[in-house]
């Protein structure tokens, strides 16, 4: 699980909020699977609305190009963003994101992401609660523009919003490395390799670090 601070800057957030103020939203239950239909009560941006498409594209581009996301999620396929809105009384109860993502190309769900658009003081409730591997749940109510990524196989929920409205974008990605422990180890190795490349360019140590990194990639990464 990791946080990407300031994935979106103030100007982008302002533009997104302006677009979403006018955009069409429809009942999120329409896209819920059988396992989550009864616990889902939110609104989703209508993907046929040009304003929604613009927000989807902008956030997707920022996320998929972000160095921290690339290193930590090792994404292969990142699904289009879904724009979620929770007005007063809305929530999304405990559920898991679907392991197989329909679409072209089909993908496996490995890493889920929420990008927060609303400031924490604009709404009450609405926390994203993610059950971690150890069973101790973690609660997120992040500043606008921040993102949180967590393994798609963890149970999570959005608490009922009791005042105001909560806007966020979510997506699920297939990682080049399915196993979460390997993914973390690979991210660590890629970070230390970059550091060695910086401080010890053209040394046997750099060549060794590159070798380990490349061979781990060959061993674990799906092309
Ligand atoms: O809005 C969120 O933060 C997460 C929503 C969610 O879990 C989902 O759309 O699958
Ligand atoms: Fe979810």
Coordinates of C-alpha atoms and ligand atoms in Angstrom, one line a residue:
X1 CA 0.0 0.0 0.0
X2 CA 1.4 3.4 -0.9
X3 CA 0.4 7.1 -1.2
X4 CA 1.3 9.3 -4.1
X5 CA 1.2 12.9 -2.8
X6 CA 0.2 15.7 -5.2
X7 CA -0.4 13.5 -8.2
X8 CA -2.5 16.4 -9.5
X9 CA -1.6 20.1 -9.0
X10 CA -3.9 22.9 -8.1
X11 CA -4.5 24.0 -11.6
X12 CA -5.5 20.5 -12.7
X13 CA -7.7 20.1 -9.7
X14 CA -9.5 23.4 -10.4
X15 CA -10.1 22.3 -14.0
X16 CA -11.3 18.9 -13.0
X17 CA -13.7 20.3 -10.4
X18 CA -15.1 22.8 -13.0
X19 CA -15.7 20.0 -15.5
X20 CA -17.3 17.7 -12.9
X21 CA -19.7 20.4 -11.6
X22 CA -21.4 20.3 -15.0
X23 CA -20.9 16.6 -15.8
X24 CA -23.6 13.8 -16.0
X25 CA -23.6 11.2 -13.3
X26 CA -25.6 8.0 -13.1
X27 CA -26.3 5.2 -10.5
X28 CA -23.1 3.3 -9.7
X29 CA -25.0 0.1 -9.1
X30 CA -25.3 -0.4 -12.9
X31 CA -21.6 -1.4 -13.0
X32 CA -21.5 -3.4 -9.8
X33 CA -20.8 -7.1 -10.0
X34 CA -23.1 -9.6 -8.2
X35 CA -20.7 -9.6 -5.2
X36 CA -21.0 -5.9 -4.6
X37 CA -24.4 -4.8 -6.0
X38 CA -26.0 -4.8 -2.5
X39 CA -23.3 -2.8 -0.9
X40 CA -22.8 -0.2 -3.6
X41 CA -24.6 3.1 -3.3
X42 CA -22.8 5.9 -5.2
X43 CA -22.9 7.9 -8.5
X44 CA -20.5 7.4 -11.4
X45 CA -19.5 9.8 -14.1
X46 CA -21.3 8.9 -17.4
X47 CA -18.5 7.8 -19.7
X48 CA -20.4 9.1 -22.7
X49 CA -20.1 12.7 -21.3
X50 CA -17.2 14.5 -23.0
X51 CA -16.4 16.3 -19.7
X52 CA -16.1 12.9 -17.9
X53 CA -13.9 11.6 -20.7
X54 CA -11.6 14.6 -20.3
X55 CA -11.2 14.0 -16.6
X56 CA -10.6 10.3 -17.1
X57 CA -7.9 11.0 -19.7
X58 CA -6.2 13.7 -17.6
X59 CA -6.0 11.6 -14.4
X60 CA -5.1 8.4 -16.2
X61 CA -2.2 10.2 -18.0
X62 CA -0.9 11.7 -14.7
X63 CA -1.1 8.3 -12.9
X64 CA 0.4 6.1 -15.6
X65 CA 3.3 8.6 -16.1
X66 CA 4.1 9.1 -12.4
X67 CA 7.5 7.6 -11.5
X68 CA 6.4 6.5 -8.1
X69 CA 3.4 4.6 -9.6
X70 CA 5.6 3.1 -12.3
X71 CA 8.2 1.8 -9.7
X72 CA 5.8 0.6 -7.0
X73 CA 2.9 -0.8 -9.1
X74 CA 4.9 -1.9 -12.1
X75 CA 1.8 -1.5 -14.2
X76 CA 1.2 -3.4 -17.4
X77 CA -2.4 -2.4 -18.2
X78 CA -4.2 0.4 -16.4
X79 CA -8.0 0.5 -16.8
X80 CA -9.7 3.8 -17.6
X81 CA -10.5 5.8 -14.6
X82 CA -14.0 5.7 -13.1
X83 CA -15.2 9.0 -11.6
X84 CA -17.1 8.4 -8.3
X85 CA -19.3 10.8 -6.5
X86 CA -20.8 10.1 -3.0
X87 CA -23.5 12.6 -2.0
X88 CA -25.0 12.7 1.5
X89 CA -26.1 9.2 2.6
X90 CA -24.0 7.4 -0.1
X91 CA -21.4 4.7 0.6
X92 CA -19.7 1.7 -0.8
X93 CA -19.7 -1.2 1.7
X94 CA -17.0 -3.9 2.1
X95 CA -16.1 -5.4 -1.2
X96 CA -13.2 -6.6 -3.3
X97 CA -12.5 -5.3 -6.8
X98 CA -13.1 -7.9 -9.5
X99 CA -10.0 -10.0 -10.2
X100 CA -10.7 -10.2 -13.9
X101 CA -11.3 -6.9 -15.7
X102 CA -13.4 -7.0 -18.8
X103 CA -12.3 -4.8 -21.7
X104 CA -9.9 -4.7 -24.5
X105 CA -7.4 -6.1 -23.7
X106 CA -8.8 -8.1 -20.8
X107 CA -6.7 -7.7 -17.7
X108 CA -6.2 -9.1 -14.2
X109 CA -6.9 -6.7 -11.3
X110 CA -3.7 -6.4 -9.1
X111 CA -3.4 -2.8 -7.9
X112 CA -6.4 -0.6 -7.0
X113 CA -6.1 3.2 -6.9
X114 CA -8.2 6.1 -5.5
X115 CA -7.4 9.7 -6.5
X116 CA -9.0 12.2 -4.1
X117 CA -10.6 15.3 -5.7
X118 CA -12.5 16.8 -2.7
X119 CA -10.9 18.5 0.3
X120 CA -11.4 16.5 3.6
X121 CA -13.3 19.4 5.1
X122 CA -15.8 19.5 2.2
X123 CA -17.5 16.3 3.5
X124 CA -18.0 14.3 6.6
X125 CA -17.5 10.5 6.7
X126 CA -16.5 9.1 3.3
X127 CA -13.2 7.6 4.5
X128 CA -11.7 4.9 2.3
X129 CA -11.0 2.0 4.7
X130 CA -8.6 -0.7 3.4
X131 CA -8.0 -4.0 5.3
X132 CA -4.3 -4.6 5.2
X133 CA -2.6 -8.0 5.0
X134 CA -2.2 -8.1 8.7
X135 CA -5.9 -7.5 9.2
X136 CA -5.4 -4.1 10.8
X137 CA -7.6 -1.7 8.7
X138 CA -6.1 1.6 7.4
X139 CA -8.2 4.7 6.9
X140 CA -7.6 7.3 4.2
X141 CA -9.1 10.7 3.8
X142 CA -6.4 12.4 1.8
X143 CA -6.0 16.0 0.6
X144 CA -7.2 16.7 -3.0
X145 CA -4.8 15.5 -5.7
X146 CA -3.3 12.8 -3.5
X147 CA -3.7 9.1 -4.5
X148 CA -3.5 5.9 -2.6
X149 CA -2.7 2.5 -4.1
X150 CA -3.5 -0.9 -2.5
X151 CA -3.6 -4.5 -3.5
X152 CA -6.8 -5.2 -5.4
X153 CA -7.3 -8.4 -3.4
X154 CA -7.9 -6.6 -0.1
X155 CA -11.4 -6.0 1.3
X156 CA -12.1 -2.2 1.3
X157 CA -15.0 0.2 1.7
X158 CA -16.1 3.9 1.6
X159 CA -17.8 4.9 4.8
X160 CA -21.2 6.7 4.4
X161 CA -20.9 10.4 3.6
X162 CA -22.9 12.2 6.3
X163 CA -22.4 15.8 5.0
X164 CA -21.4 17.3 1.7
X165 CA -20.1 15.4 -1.3
X166 CA -17.0 13.3 -2.0
X167 CA -15.5 13.2 -5.5
X168 CA -12.7 10.8 -6.5
X169 CA -11.4 8.8 -9.4
X170 CA -10.6 5.1 -9.1
X171 CA -9.0 2.5 -11.3
X172 CA -7.5 -1.0 -11.2
X173 CA -4.3 -2.1 -12.9
X174 CA -2.7 -5.3 -13.9
X175 CA 0.9 -5.3 -12.7
X176 CA 3.7 -7.0 -14.6
X177 CA 4.3 -8.8 -11.3
X178 CA 1.2 -10.5 -9.9
X179 CA 2.6 -11.5 -6.5
X180 CA 2.5 -8.7 -4.1
X181 CA 5.6 -9.8 -2.1
X182 CA 7.7 -10.1 -5.3
X183 CA 6.4 -6.8 -6.5
X184 CA 7.6 -5.1 -3.4
X185 CA 11.0 -6.7 -3.6
X186 CA 11.3 -5.8 -7.2
X187 CA 10.4 -2.1 -6.4
X188 CA 13.1 -2.1 -3.7
X189 CA 15.7 -3.5 -6.1
X190 CA 14.8 -1.0 -8.8
X191 CA 15.1 1.9 -6.4
X192 CA 18.5 0.8 -5.0
X193 CA 19.7 0.2 -8.6
X194 CA 18.8 3.7 -9.6
X195 CA 20.7 5.0 -6.6
X196 CA 23.8 2.9 -7.5
X197 CA 23.6 4.2 -11.1
X198 CA 23.7 7.8 -9.6
X199 CA 26.5 7.4 -7.1
X200 CA 28.6 4.7 -8.8
X201 CA 28.2 5.1 -12.5
X202 CA 30.6 3.0 -14.6
X203 CA 31.8 0.8 -11.7
X204 CA 31.6 -3.0 -11.2
X205 CA 29.0 -2.3 -8.5
X206 CA 26.8 -0.5 -11.0
X207 CA 27.1 -3.4 -13.4
X208 CA 26.3 -5.9 -10.7
X209 CA 23.2 -3.9 -9.6
X210 CA 22.0 -3.6 -13.2
X211 CA 22.5 -7.4 -13.6
X212 CA 20.4 -8.2 -10.6
X213 CA 17.7 -5.8 -11.6
X214 CA 17.6 -7.0 -15.2
X215 CA 17.6 -10.7 -14.3
X216 CA 14.8 -10.2 -11.7
X217 CA 12.8 -8.5 -14.4
X218 CA 13.4 -11.4 -16.7
X219 CA 12.4 -13.9 -14.0
X220 CA 9.3 -12.1 -12.6
X221 CA 7.9 -9.6 -15.1
X222 CA 5.2 -10.3 -17.6
X223 CA 6.1 -8.5 -20.8
Ligands
LIG1 O1 -14.1 5.8 -4.0 C1 -13.2 5.1 -3.5 O2 -12.3 5.6 -2.9 C2 -13.2 3.7 -3.8 C3 -14.4 3.1 -4.4 C4 -14.2 1.7 -4.7 O3 -13.8 0.9 -3.9 C5 -14.6 1.2 -6.1 O4 -15.1 1.9 -6.9 O5 -14.4 -0.1 -6.3
LIG2 FE1 -13.4 -1.0 -4.8

